[in-house]
């Protein structure tokens, strides 16, 4: 077997240089634990960026994938496949939505949402509305329209000209949205909790206010729940915290527990913006991915992982709040098992904290400009959460102590 050093060198030669991976290779995972090729164990509070909802090697997911691989992996959308139809049936049953389109990544689901919104306005409503009002510090993916919607300049660098028709306003500022609305506004695009932007939840009343503005002006409301959907925040979907529903919602990360999939779900009325041939994906909704998605949704329900996420999210947030007495730690914030520790980067080097945590056996990620993100699998237990808080506290102490 190759050494980690060999693989670091190989990556340096054969991969495009858009990633900077830590020198770590995993041999296997089990539940909330990952084991590297040198035999060291890590508590996985990254979960592949809020993806591995059932943790690693969950028997229900392994069984579903194995069975599906033995029958049929892929057929295309030229024919029906039952796993896709059953997963769509489940998603519509669990949410406001009536109709589902499947893609393979979060960015693709957002592309589908933007295309559907414009096409619906023009071909169903007969109105020339094409503008999208998006939020500063948002993140919507890396395709061209998705980076255009994303309200962070670092993702735009070198890629101009961007896609026309997108504007940005500060997040959690209703008056700014109202001021930005024009007769050509098609949709408002928002994450119910900004994930990549720094684990920042919508303020109380904000999403309801957006819903009201959309209804008053005939505008569609799009919730990007690629990170917050499918149980992550302690509700099936993040917007349930606010008690309002969108017209279109996108899902991806946790939906199939690590198998690439995404979904754009919408109301019956808005779905009429699409017709045969209007949009498509070769892989989208393939039987393997959808069978995995079904296993994830069924397991979340069978094991009450939404309830577990709500309870252990509160425990994790309380634990992180207890770290607020550390030098350079500003505050804990988040919902469910999507929690962030905001730090003063002048006082505390958060990159060093993440590296030290890794050395101590805890995997966490960065978000935004000043946040350390914790997003463990939804199957996490009380002892894991307590251990993670202890390890993160120790990592902060080590870095703050100038180690
Ligand atoms: C991760 C993420 C995306 C992009 O998903 P990809 O699968 O990387 O394309 C879009 N929106 C949000 C809110 C995300 O967190």
mmCIF file of C-alpha atoms and ligand atoms in Angstrom:
data_model
loop_
_atom_site.group_PDB
_atom_site.id
_atom_site.type_symbol
_atom_site.label_atom_id
_atom_site.label_comp_id
_atom_site.label_asym_id
_atom_site.label_seq_id
_atom_site.Cartn_x
_atom_site.Cartn_y
_atom_site.Cartn_z
ATOM 1 C CA UNK A 1 0.000 0.000 0.000
ATOM 2 C CA UNK A 2 1.193 3.544 -0.754
ATOM 3 C CA UNK A 3 2.374 5.744 2.101
ATOM 4 C CA UNK A 4 0.659 9.041 2.856
ATOM 5 C CA UNK A 5 3.784 10.851 1.626
ATOM 6 C CA UNK A 6 3.576 8.974 -1.713
ATOM 7 C CA UNK A 7 -0.055 10.019 -2.133
ATOM 8 C CA UNK A 8 0.652 13.657 -1.225
ATOM 9 C CA UNK A 9 3.315 13.669 -3.951
ATOM 10 C CA UNK A 10 1.009 11.958 -6.451
ATOM 11 C CA UNK A 11 -1.768 14.493 -5.758
ATOM 12 C CA UNK A 12 0.764 17.252 -6.376
ATOM 13 C CA UNK A 13 1.490 15.799 -9.817
ATOM 14 C CA UNK A 14 -1.850 14.585 -11.175
ATOM 15 C CA UNK A 15 -4.625 16.647 -9.605
ATOM 16 C CA UNK A 16 -5.599 20.151 -10.675
ATOM 17 C CA UNK A 17 -4.365 22.461 -7.917
ATOM 18 C CA UNK A 18 -7.782 23.682 -6.695
ATOM 19 C CA UNK A 19 -7.714 21.670 -3.447
ATOM 20 C CA UNK A 20 -5.260 21.735 -0.559
ATOM 21 C CA UNK A 21 -6.002 18.465 1.271
ATOM 22 C CA UNK A 22 -4.556 17.754 4.696
ATOM 23 C CA UNK A 23 -2.080 14.860 4.521
ATOM 24 C CA UNK A 24 -4.495 12.254 5.783
ATOM 25 C CA UNK A 25 -5.767 9.065 4.134
ATOM 26 C CA UNK A 26 -8.646 7.108 5.595
ATOM 27 C CA UNK A 27 -8.739 3.348 5.421
ATOM 28 C CA UNK A 28 -12.206 2.804 6.875
ATOM 29 C CA UNK A 29 -14.997 4.294 8.906
ATOM 30 C CA UNK A 30 -17.536 3.026 11.369
ATOM 31 C CA UNK A 31 -20.326 5.174 12.786
ATOM 32 C CA UNK A 32 -18.867 8.465 14.009
ATOM 33 C CA UNK A 33 -15.262 7.190 13.738
ATOM 34 C CA UNK A 34 -12.756 7.304 10.890
ATOM 35 C CA UNK A 35 -9.486 5.334 10.900
ATOM 36 C CA UNK A 36 -6.496 6.477 8.881
ATOM 37 C CA UNK A 37 -4.068 4.213 7.066
ATOM 38 C CA UNK A 38 -1.589 4.554 9.921
ATOM 39 C CA UNK A 39 -4.080 3.133 12.431
ATOM 40 C CA UNK A 40 -5.091 6.362 14.140
ATOM 41 C CA UNK A 41 -8.774 6.944 15.009
ATOM 42 C CA UNK A 42 -10.621 10.244 14.552
ATOM 43 C CA UNK A 43 -13.963 11.428 15.873
ATOM 44 C CA UNK A 44 -15.574 12.677 12.678
ATOM 45 C CA UNK A 45 -17.310 16.001 13.353
ATOM 46 C CA UNK A 46 -16.808 17.021 9.718
ATOM 47 C CA UNK A 47 -18.872 14.192 8.176
ATOM 48 C CA UNK A 48 -17.516 15.025 4.725
ATOM 49 C CA UNK A 49 -18.906 18.594 5.062
ATOM 50 C CA UNK A 50 -22.298 17.710 6.596
ATOM 51 C CA UNK A 51 -22.804 14.801 4.201
ATOM 52 C CA UNK A 52 -22.377 11.481 6.049
ATOM 53 C CA UNK A 53 -25.752 11.698 7.815
ATOM 54 C CA UNK A 54 -25.769 8.046 8.920
ATOM 55 C CA UNK A 55 -22.073 8.057 9.781
ATOM 56 C CA UNK A 56 -19.747 5.558 8.132
ATOM 57 C CA UNK A 57 -20.674 2.057 6.985
ATOM 58 C CA UNK A 58 -24.225 2.170 8.341
ATOM 59 C CA UNK A 59 -25.625 -1.357 7.716
ATOM 60 C CA UNK A 60 -28.880 -0.055 6.184
ATOM 61 C CA UNK A 61 -26.993 2.066 3.631
ATOM 62 C CA UNK A 62 -24.475 -0.689 2.865
ATOM 63 C CA UNK A 63 -27.326 -3.163 2.314
ATOM 64 C CA UNK A 64 -29.300 -0.794 0.061
ATOM 65 C CA UNK A 65 -26.244 -0.013 -2.085
ATOM 66 C CA UNK A 66 -25.182 -3.637 -2.357
ATOM 67 C CA UNK A 67 -28.650 -4.834 -3.328
ATOM 68 C CA UNK A 68 -29.089 -2.050 -5.872
ATOM 69 C CA UNK A 69 -25.642 -2.619 -7.406
ATOM 70 C CA UNK A 70 -26.566 -6.274 -7.898
ATOM 71 C CA UNK A 71 -29.763 -5.391 -9.789
ATOM 72 C CA UNK A 72 -29.262 -2.147 -11.770
ATOM 73 C CA UNK A 73 -27.051 0.903 -11.156
ATOM 74 C CA UNK A 74 -28.104 3.236 -13.900
ATOM 75 C CA UNK A 75 -30.675 3.449 -16.671
ATOM 76 C CA UNK A 76 -31.039 7.223 -17.521
ATOM 77 C CA UNK A 77 -34.259 9.216 -17.456
ATOM 78 C CA UNK A 78 -35.424 7.714 -20.744
ATOM 79 C CA UNK A 79 -37.110 5.050 -18.629
ATOM 80 C CA UNK A 80 -38.798 4.930 -15.238
ATOM 81 C CA UNK A 81 -36.966 3.713 -12.161
ATOM 82 C CA UNK A 82 -38.735 2.848 -8.946
ATOM 83 C CA UNK A 83 -36.122 4.062 -6.422
ATOM 84 C CA UNK A 84 -36.365 7.594 -7.885
ATOM 85 C CA UNK A 85 -40.154 7.589 -7.803
ATOM 86 C CA UNK A 86 -40.242 6.222 -4.242
ATOM 87 C CA UNK A 87 -37.684 8.780 -3.027
ATOM 88 C CA UNK A 88 -39.651 11.592 -4.694
ATOM 89 C CA UNK A 89 -42.792 10.256 -3.014
ATOM 90 C CA UNK A 90 -41.007 10.325 0.368
ATOM 91 C CA UNK A 91 -39.660 13.873 -0.117
ATOM 92 C CA UNK A 92 -43.042 15.236 -1.111
ATOM 93 C CA UNK A 93 -44.613 13.427 1.842
ATOM 94 C CA UNK A 94 -42.129 14.960 4.267
ATOM 95 C CA UNK A 95 -42.185 18.526 2.925
ATOM 96 C CA UNK A 96 -44.341 21.276 1.406
ATOM 97 C CA UNK A 97 -43.341 20.110 -2.066
ATOM 98 C CA UNK A 98 -45.466 18.376 -4.700
ATOM 99 C CA UNK A 99 -42.828 17.686 -7.369
ATOM 100 C CA UNK A 100 -39.182 16.614 -7.451
ATOM 101 C CA UNK A 101 -36.268 16.897 -9.894
ATOM 102 C CA UNK A 102 -33.085 14.944 -9.136
ATOM 103 C CA UNK A 103 -29.517 16.063 -9.852
ATOM 104 C CA UNK A 104 -26.099 15.026 -8.600
ATOM 105 C CA UNK A 105 -24.752 17.973 -6.606
ATOM 106 C CA UNK A 106 -25.953 20.980 -4.689
ATOM 107 C CA UNK A 107 -24.878 23.396 -7.406
ATOM 108 C CA UNK A 108 -26.858 21.449 -9.976
ATOM 109 C CA UNK A 109 -29.990 21.529 -7.857
ATOM 110 C CA UNK A 110 -29.601 25.308 -7.582
ATOM 111 C CA UNK A 111 -29.111 25.619 -11.353
ATOM 112 C CA UNK A 112 -32.339 23.687 -11.801
ATOM 113 C CA UNK A 113 -34.087 25.987 -9.315
ATOM 114 C CA UNK A 114 -32.930 29.159 -11.099
ATOM 115 C CA UNK A 115 -33.842 27.790 -14.532
ATOM 116 C CA UNK A 116 -37.255 26.631 -13.318
ATOM 117 C CA UNK A 117 -37.998 29.982 -11.660
ATOM 118 C CA UNK A 118 -37.243 32.006 -14.808
ATOM 119 C CA UNK A 119 -39.029 29.603 -17.130
ATOM 120 C CA UNK A 120 -42.099 29.527 -14.859
ATOM 121 C CA UNK A 121 -42.301 33.322 -14.814
ATOM 122 C CA UNK A 122 -42.046 33.605 -18.589
ATOM 123 C CA UNK A 123 -43.916 30.570 -19.910
ATOM 124 C CA UNK A 124 -46.564 30.061 -17.206
ATOM 125 C CA UNK A 125 -47.141 33.539 -15.783
ATOM 126 C CA UNK A 126 -46.231 35.384 -18.975
ATOM 127 C CA UNK A 127 -44.113 37.943 -17.088
ATOM 128 C CA UNK A 128 -40.602 38.994 -18.019
ATOM 129 C CA UNK A 129 -39.127 38.415 -14.588
ATOM 130 C CA UNK A 130 -35.537 37.206 -14.501
ATOM 131 C CA UNK A 131 -33.827 38.816 -11.493
ATOM 132 C CA UNK A 132 -32.606 36.935 -8.442
ATOM 133 C CA UNK A 133 -32.065 38.695 -5.123
ATOM 134 C CA UNK A 134 -29.401 36.742 -3.217
ATOM 135 C CA UNK A 135 -27.700 37.232 0.137
ATOM 136 C CA UNK A 136 -24.238 38.457 1.049
ATOM 137 C CA UNK A 137 -22.086 35.704 2.618
ATOM 138 C CA UNK A 138 -24.299 33.062 1.004
ATOM 139 C CA UNK A 139 -22.970 29.946 -0.681
ATOM 140 C CA UNK A 140 -24.756 28.142 -3.508
ATOM 141 C CA UNK A 141 -22.073 26.047 -5.254
ATOM 142 C CA UNK A 142 -19.429 26.365 -7.962
ATOM 143 C CA UNK A 143 -21.154 26.256 -11.340
ATOM 144 C CA UNK A 144 -21.401 29.599 -13.105
ATOM 145 C CA UNK A 145 -24.885 30.599 -11.985
ATOM 146 C CA UNK A 146 -24.231 29.164 -8.532
ATOM 147 C CA UNK A 147 -21.079 31.259 -7.974
ATOM 148 C CA UNK A 148 -22.962 34.270 -9.324
ATOM 149 C CA UNK A 149 -25.700 33.692 -6.736
ATOM 150 C CA UNK A 150 -23.047 33.172 -4.052
ATOM 151 C CA UNK A 151 -22.483 36.427 -2.152
ATOM 152 C CA UNK A 152 -18.768 36.066 -1.476
ATOM 153 C CA UNK A 153 -16.243 37.810 -3.734
ATOM 154 C CA UNK A 154 -13.530 35.167 -3.240
ATOM 155 C CA UNK A 155 -15.591 32.668 -5.255
ATOM 156 C CA UNK A 156 -15.865 35.103 -8.199
ATOM 157 C CA UNK A 157 -12.168 35.879 -8.596
ATOM 158 C CA UNK A 158 -11.006 35.321 -12.163
ATOM 159 C CA UNK A 159 -14.367 34.174 -13.492
ATOM 160 C CA UNK A 160 -15.978 37.379 -14.810
ATOM 161 C CA UNK A 161 -18.192 38.029 -16.631
ATOM 162 C CA UNK A 162 -20.667 36.318 -14.342
ATOM 163 C CA UNK A 163 -24.276 35.427 -15.189
ATOM 164 C CA UNK A 164 -26.535 38.493 -15.619
ATOM 165 C CA UNK A 165 -29.554 39.045 -13.397
ATOM 166 C CA UNK A 166 -28.238 38.401 -9.875
ATOM 167 C CA UNK A 167 -28.010 40.987 -7.095
ATOM 168 C CA UNK A 168 -27.013 40.802 -3.425
ATOM 169 C CA UNK A 169 -28.271 42.319 -0.184
ATOM 170 C CA UNK A 170 -27.110 41.831 3.423
ATOM 171 C CA UNK A 171 -28.455 38.655 5.084
ATOM 172 C CA UNK A 172 -31.095 39.112 7.806
ATOM 173 C CA UNK A 173 -32.006 42.607 6.549
ATOM 174 C CA UNK A 174 -35.639 42.667 5.380
ATOM 175 C CA UNK A 175 -35.613 46.353 4.490
ATOM 176 C CA UNK A 176 -32.655 45.798 2.145
ATOM 177 C CA UNK A 177 -34.580 43.068 0.315
ATOM 178 C CA UNK A 178 -37.644 45.258 0.008
ATOM 179 C CA UNK A 179 -35.532 48.097 -1.411
ATOM 180 C CA UNK A 180 -33.936 45.736 -3.960
ATOM 181 C CA UNK A 181 -37.233 44.434 -5.401
ATOM 182 C CA UNK A 182 -37.914 45.509 -8.987
ATOM 183 C CA UNK A 183 -40.688 44.691 -11.462
ATOM 184 C CA UNK A 184 -38.250 42.218 -13.064
ATOM 185 C CA UNK A 185 -37.468 40.372 -9.832
ATOM 186 C CA UNK A 186 -38.127 36.665 -10.292
ATOM 187 C CA UNK A 187 -37.049 35.087 -6.993
ATOM 188 C CA UNK A 188 -35.379 35.584 -3.635
ATOM 189 C CA UNK A 189 -32.703 32.994 -2.900
ATOM 190 C CA UNK A 190 -31.731 32.295 0.713
ATOM 191 C CA UNK A 191 -30.272 29.634 3.004
ATOM 192 C CA UNK A 192 -32.400 29.298 6.187
ATOM 193 C CA UNK A 193 -29.062 29.041 7.983
ATOM 194 C CA UNK A 194 -25.946 30.203 6.142
ATOM 195 C CA UNK A 195 -23.569 27.243 6.316
ATOM 196 C CA UNK A 196 -20.372 28.081 4.418
ATOM 197 C CA UNK A 197 -20.904 31.752 5.281
ATOM 198 C CA UNK A 198 -20.194 31.038 8.957
ATOM 199 C CA UNK A 199 -23.039 28.923 10.456
ATOM 200 C CA UNK A 200 -25.358 31.908 10.752
ATOM 201 C CA UNK A 201 -29.085 31.200 11.305
ATOM 202 C CA UNK A 202 -31.846 33.406 9.899
ATOM 203 C CA UNK A 203 -33.017 35.913 12.510
ATOM 204 C CA UNK A 204 -36.458 35.340 14.064
ATOM 205 C CA UNK A 205 -39.147 36.633 11.683
ATOM 206 C CA UNK A 206 -36.764 37.033 8.727
ATOM 207 C CA UNK A 207 -37.949 34.095 6.617
ATOM 208 C CA UNK A 208 -41.588 34.906 7.391
ATOM 209 C CA UNK A 209 -40.902 38.488 6.302
ATOM 210 C CA UNK A 210 -39.393 37.261 3.030
ATOM 211 C CA UNK A 211 -42.447 35.062 2.440
ATOM 212 C CA UNK A 212 -44.693 38.069 2.954
ATOM 213 C CA UNK A 213 -42.659 40.235 0.545
ATOM 214 C CA UNK A 214 -42.689 37.479 -2.084
ATOM 215 C CA UNK A 215 -46.454 37.068 -1.825
ATOM 216 C CA UNK A 216 -47.051 40.814 -1.987
ATOM 217 C CA UNK A 217 -44.870 41.246 -5.105
ATOM 218 C CA UNK A 218 -45.571 37.983 -6.947
ATOM 219 C CA UNK A 219 -41.996 36.748 -6.427
ATOM 220 C CA UNK A 220 -40.847 33.153 -5.855
ATOM 221 C CA UNK A 221 -39.046 32.163 -2.668
ATOM 222 C CA UNK A 222 -36.173 29.691 -3.066
ATOM 223 C CA UNK A 223 -34.619 28.050 0.003
ATOM 224 C CA UNK A 224 -31.189 26.525 -0.549
ATOM 225 C CA UNK A 225 -31.267 23.685 1.985
ATOM 226 C CA UNK A 226 -28.358 21.795 0.434
ATOM 227 C CA UNK A 227 -26.619 21.887 3.833
ATOM 228 C CA UNK A 228 -29.548 22.384 6.249
ATOM 229 C CA UNK A 229 -31.995 19.853 4.795
ATOM 230 C CA UNK A 230 -32.708 16.225 5.690
ATOM 231 C CA UNK A 231 -32.535 16.437 9.472
ATOM 232 C CA UNK A 232 -29.311 18.420 9.897
ATOM 233 C CA UNK A 233 -30.804 21.264 11.977
ATOM 234 C CA UNK A 234 -33.012 19.094 14.177
ATOM 235 C CA UNK A 235 -36.012 19.429 11.841
ATOM 236 C CA UNK A 236 -36.542 17.538 8.593
ATOM 237 C CA UNK A 237 -35.890 20.837 6.806
ATOM 238 C CA UNK A 238 -34.277 23.950 8.244
ATOM 239 C CA UNK A 239 -37.143 26.274 7.318
ATOM 240 C CA UNK A 240 -39.462 24.387 9.693
ATOM 241 C CA UNK A 241 -37.838 26.389 12.520
ATOM 242 C CA UNK A 242 -39.444 29.483 10.973
ATOM 243 C CA UNK A 243 -42.842 27.969 10.164
ATOM 244 C CA UNK A 244 -42.903 29.190 6.555
ATOM 245 C CA UNK A 245 -42.502 27.314 3.285
ATOM 246 C CA UNK A 246 -40.774 28.313 0.035
ATOM 247 C CA UNK A 247 -41.901 27.705 -3.550
ATOM 248 C CA UNK A 248 -38.701 25.848 -4.389
ATOM 249 C CA UNK A 249 -36.173 24.098 -2.124
ATOM 250 C CA UNK A 250 -32.867 22.458 -2.982
ATOM 251 C CA UNK A 251 -31.331 19.512 -1.121
ATOM 252 C CA UNK A 252 -28.107 17.561 -1.547
ATOM 253 C CA UNK A 253 -25.397 17.007 1.054
ATOM 254 C CA UNK A 254 -26.935 14.582 3.551
ATOM 255 C CA UNK A 255 -29.662 13.240 1.284
ATOM 256 C CA UNK A 256 -27.985 9.958 0.300
ATOM 257 C CA UNK A 257 -25.466 9.763 3.154
ATOM 258 C CA UNK A 258 -22.416 10.228 0.912
ATOM 259 C CA UNK A 259 -23.613 8.941 -2.459
ATOM 260 C CA UNK A 260 -23.770 11.894 -4.877
ATOM 261 C CA UNK A 261 -27.351 13.124 -5.311
ATOM 262 C CA UNK A 262 -29.356 16.330 -5.166
ATOM 263 C CA UNK A 263 -32.994 17.257 -5.390
ATOM 264 C CA UNK A 264 -34.883 20.378 -6.368
ATOM 265 C CA UNK A 265 -38.390 20.175 -4.976
ATOM 266 C CA UNK A 266 -41.233 22.593 -5.665
ATOM 267 C CA UNK A 267 -44.938 23.289 -5.567
ATOM 268 C CA UNK A 268 -47.348 21.946 -8.184
ATOM 269 C CA UNK A 269 -47.846 25.413 -9.671
ATOM 270 C CA UNK A 270 -44.157 26.225 -10.106
ATOM 271 C CA UNK A 271 -43.373 22.759 -11.499
ATOM 272 C CA UNK A 272 -45.431 23.710 -14.553
ATOM 273 C CA UNK A 273 -42.508 25.899 -15.622
ATOM 274 C CA UNK A 274 -40.839 22.715 -16.882
ATOM 275 C CA UNK A 275 -42.008 20.636 -19.842
ATOM 276 C CA UNK A 276 -40.400 17.579 -21.468
ATOM 277 C CA UNK A 277 -36.930 18.563 -22.699
ATOM 278 C CA UNK A 278 -36.739 21.811 -20.684
ATOM 279 C CA UNK A 279 -34.072 20.482 -18.329
ATOM 280 C CA UNK A 280 -32.261 17.172 -17.788
ATOM 281 C CA UNK A 281 -29.372 15.297 -16.251
ATOM 282 C CA UNK A 282 -27.874 12.011 -17.441
ATOM 283 C CA UNK A 283 -27.070 10.711 -13.964
ATOM 284 C CA UNK A 284 -29.811 12.610 -12.103
ATOM 285 C CA UNK A 285 -32.007 10.355 -10.015
ATOM 286 C CA UNK A 286 -30.185 7.188 -10.912
ATOM 287 C CA UNK A 287 -31.337 4.022 -9.127
ATOM 288 C CA UNK A 288 -28.184 3.660 -7.013
ATOM 289 C CA UNK A 289 -28.263 7.201 -5.630
ATOM 290 C CA UNK A 290 -32.018 7.153 -5.047
ATOM 291 C CA UNK A 291 -31.904 3.771 -3.334
ATOM 292 C CA UNK A 292 -29.256 5.263 -1.028
ATOM 293 C CA UNK A 293 -31.492 8.288 -0.458
ATOM 294 C CA UNK A 294 -34.392 6.030 0.468
ATOM 295 C CA UNK A 295 -32.198 4.151 2.942
ATOM 296 C CA UNK A 296 -31.135 7.460 4.522
ATOM 297 C CA UNK A 297 -34.675 8.842 4.794
ATOM 298 C CA UNK A 298 -36.046 5.535 6.142
ATOM 299 C CA UNK A 299 -33.221 5.234 8.678
ATOM 300 C CA UNK A 300 -33.615 8.834 9.866
ATOM 301 C CA UNK A 301 -37.259 8.020 10.515
ATOM 302 C CA UNK A 302 -36.712 4.543 12.030
ATOM 303 C CA UNK A 303 -33.947 5.733 14.381
ATOM 304 C CA UNK A 304 -35.566 9.115 15.141
ATOM 305 C CA UNK A 305 -32.414 10.888 13.998
ATOM 306 C CA UNK A 306 -34.244 14.210 13.645
ATOM 307 C CA UNK A 307 -35.055 14.025 17.364
ATOM 308 C CA UNK A 308 -31.517 12.863 18.132
ATOM 309 C CA UNK A 309 -30.145 15.812 16.147
ATOM 310 C CA UNK A 310 -32.360 18.262 18.000
ATOM 311 C CA UNK A 311 -31.353 16.893 21.429
ATOM 312 C CA UNK A 312 -27.645 16.394 20.762
ATOM 313 C CA UNK A 313 -27.454 19.663 18.850
ATOM 314 C CA UNK A 314 -28.580 21.414 22.025
ATOM 315 C CA UNK A 315 -25.946 19.496 24.009
ATOM 316 C CA UNK A 316 -23.254 20.386 21.469
ATOM 317 C CA UNK A 317 -24.239 24.048 21.499
ATOM 318 C CA UNK A 318 -24.178 24.093 25.312
ATOM 319 C CA UNK A 319 -20.736 22.471 25.236
ATOM 320 C CA UNK A 320 -19.427 24.996 22.716
ATOM 321 C CA UNK A 321 -20.951 27.836 24.725
ATOM 322 C CA UNK A 322 -18.906 26.609 27.705
ATOM 323 C CA UNK A 323 -15.768 27.300 25.608
ATOM 324 C CA UNK A 324 -16.686 30.997 25.358
ATOM 325 C CA UNK A 325 -14.412 31.700 28.362
ATOM 326 C CA UNK A 326 -11.363 30.729 26.281
ATOM 327 C CA UNK A 327 -9.231 33.564 24.879
ATOM 328 C CA UNK A 328 -10.267 34.442 21.319
ATOM 329 C CA UNK A 329 -13.554 32.511 21.430
ATOM 330 C CA UNK A 330 -16.470 34.848 20.709
ATOM 331 C CA UNK A 331 -19.598 32.700 20.609
ATOM 332 C CA UNK A 332 -21.272 29.433 19.708
ATOM 333 C CA UNK A 333 -24.156 29.512 17.228
ATOM 334 C CA UNK A 334 -26.101 27.177 14.982
ATOM 335 C CA UNK A 335 -29.047 24.823 14.865
ATOM 336 C CA UNK A 336 -29.142 21.093 15.557
ATOM 337 C CA UNK A 337 -25.953 19.364 14.472
ATOM 338 C CA UNK A 338 -24.762 22.305 12.399
ATOM 339 C CA UNK A 339 -22.872 24.338 14.977
ATOM 340 C CA UNK A 340 -20.208 26.992 14.698
ATOM 341 C CA UNK A 341 -17.690 28.426 17.118
ATOM 342 C CA UNK A 342 -16.993 32.031 16.133
ATOM 343 C CA UNK A 343 -13.477 33.193 17.021
ATOM 344 C CA UNK A 344 -11.522 36.426 16.974
ATOM 345 C CA UNK A 345 -8.981 35.559 14.282
ATOM 346 C CA UNK A 346 -6.618 38.268 15.558
ATOM 347 C CA UNK A 347 -6.328 36.405 18.858
ATOM 348 C CA UNK A 348 -6.829 32.782 17.875
ATOM 349 C CA UNK A 349 -5.528 31.082 14.703
ATOM 350 C CA UNK A 350 -8.532 28.904 13.814
ATOM 351 C CA UNK A 351 -6.557 26.991 11.157
ATOM 352 C CA UNK A 352 -4.092 26.035 13.870
ATOM 353 C CA UNK A 353 -6.984 24.987 16.133
ATOM 354 C CA UNK A 354 -8.401 22.721 13.426
ATOM 355 C CA UNK A 355 -4.954 21.199 12.826
ATOM 356 C CA UNK A 356 -4.360 20.683 16.552
ATOM 357 C CA UNK A 357 -7.834 19.120 16.935
ATOM 358 C CA UNK A 358 -6.921 16.739 14.128
ATOM 359 C CA UNK A 359 -3.688 15.854 15.914
ATOM 360 C CA UNK A 360 -5.762 15.114 19.023
ATOM 361 C CA UNK A 361 -8.159 12.912 17.000
ATOM 362 C CA UNK A 362 -11.062 15.257 16.179
ATOM 363 C CA UNK A 363 -12.090 16.312 12.667
ATOM 364 C CA UNK A 364 -13.804 19.699 12.295
ATOM 365 C CA UNK A 365 -13.996 22.198 9.414
ATOM 366 C CA UNK A 366 -13.778 25.933 8.808
ATOM 367 C CA UNK A 367 -16.683 28.087 7.647
ATOM 368 C CA UNK A 368 -16.811 31.767 6.710
ATOM 369 C CA UNK A 369 -14.000 34.043 7.762
ATOM 370 C CA UNK A 370 -14.055 33.434 11.498
ATOM 371 C CA UNK A 371 -15.879 30.209 12.315
ATOM 372 C CA UNK A 372 -14.987 26.622 13.212
ATOM 373 C CA UNK A 373 -17.825 24.347 12.070
ATOM 374 C CA UNK A 374 -18.982 21.130 13.723
ATOM 375 C CA UNK A 375 -21.319 18.926 11.687
ATOM 376 C CA UNK A 376 -21.150 15.345 12.980
ATOM 377 C CA UNK A 377 -23.211 12.467 11.582
ATOM 378 C CA UNK A 378 -26.826 12.555 12.811
ATOM 379 C CA UNK A 379 -26.232 9.190 14.538
ATOM 380 C CA UNK A 380 -23.827 10.833 17.007
ATOM 381 C CA UNK A 381 -24.239 9.966 20.713
ATOM 382 C CA UNK A 382 -23.931 11.916 23.956
ATOM 383 C CA UNK A 383 -20.441 10.570 24.720
ATOM 384 C CA UNK A 384 -19.173 11.573 21.252
ATOM 385 C CA UNK A 385 -20.438 15.126 21.723
ATOM 386 C CA UNK A 386 -18.854 15.435 25.178
ATOM 387 C CA UNK A 387 -15.551 14.070 23.882
ATOM 388 C CA UNK A 388 -15.575 16.414 20.876
ATOM 389 C CA UNK A 389 -16.111 19.498 23.064
ATOM 390 C CA UNK A 390 -13.295 18.357 25.351
ATOM 391 C CA UNK A 391 -10.904 17.799 22.435
ATOM 392 C CA UNK A 392 -11.784 21.134 20.823
ATOM 393 C CA UNK A 393 -11.252 22.900 24.162
ATOM 394 C CA UNK A 394 -7.870 21.189 24.491
ATOM 395 C CA UNK A 395 -6.943 22.197 20.931
ATOM 396 C CA UNK A 396 -7.851 25.842 21.646
ATOM 397 C CA UNK A 397 -5.840 25.783 24.882
ATOM 398 C CA UNK A 398 -2.830 24.333 23.075
ATOM 399 C CA UNK A 399 -2.943 26.979 20.344
ATOM 400 C CA UNK A 400 -3.701 29.840 22.749
ATOM 401 C CA UNK A 401 -0.869 28.636 24.996
ATOM 402 C CA UNK A 402 1.484 29.169 22.088
ATOM 403 C CA UNK A 403 2.235 25.490 21.668
HETATM 404 C C1 LIG B 1 -22.434 22.705 -0.283
HETATM 405 C C2 LIG B 1 -23.470 23.663 -0.682
HETATM 406 C C3 LIG B 1 -23.806 23.867 -2.031
HETATM 407 C C4 LIG B 1 -23.034 23.242 -3.164
HETATM 408 O O1 LIG B 1 -23.127 21.838 -3.190
HETATM 409 P P1 LIG B 1 -22.167 21.024 -4.184
HETATM 410 O O2 LIG B 1 -22.657 19.608 -4.027
HETATM 411 O O3 LIG B 1 -20.764 21.232 -3.734
HETATM 412 O O4 LIG B 1 -22.408 21.543 -5.557
HETATM 413 C C5 LIG B 1 -24.859 24.707 -2.331
HETATM 414 N N1 LIG B 1 -25.539 25.336 -1.361
HETATM 415 C C6 LIG B 1 -25.250 25.171 -0.058
HETATM 416 C C7 LIG B 1 -26.069 25.881 0.979
HETATM 417 C C8 LIG B 1 -24.195 24.340 0.334
HETATM 418 O O5 LIG B 1 -23.884 24.207 1.626
#
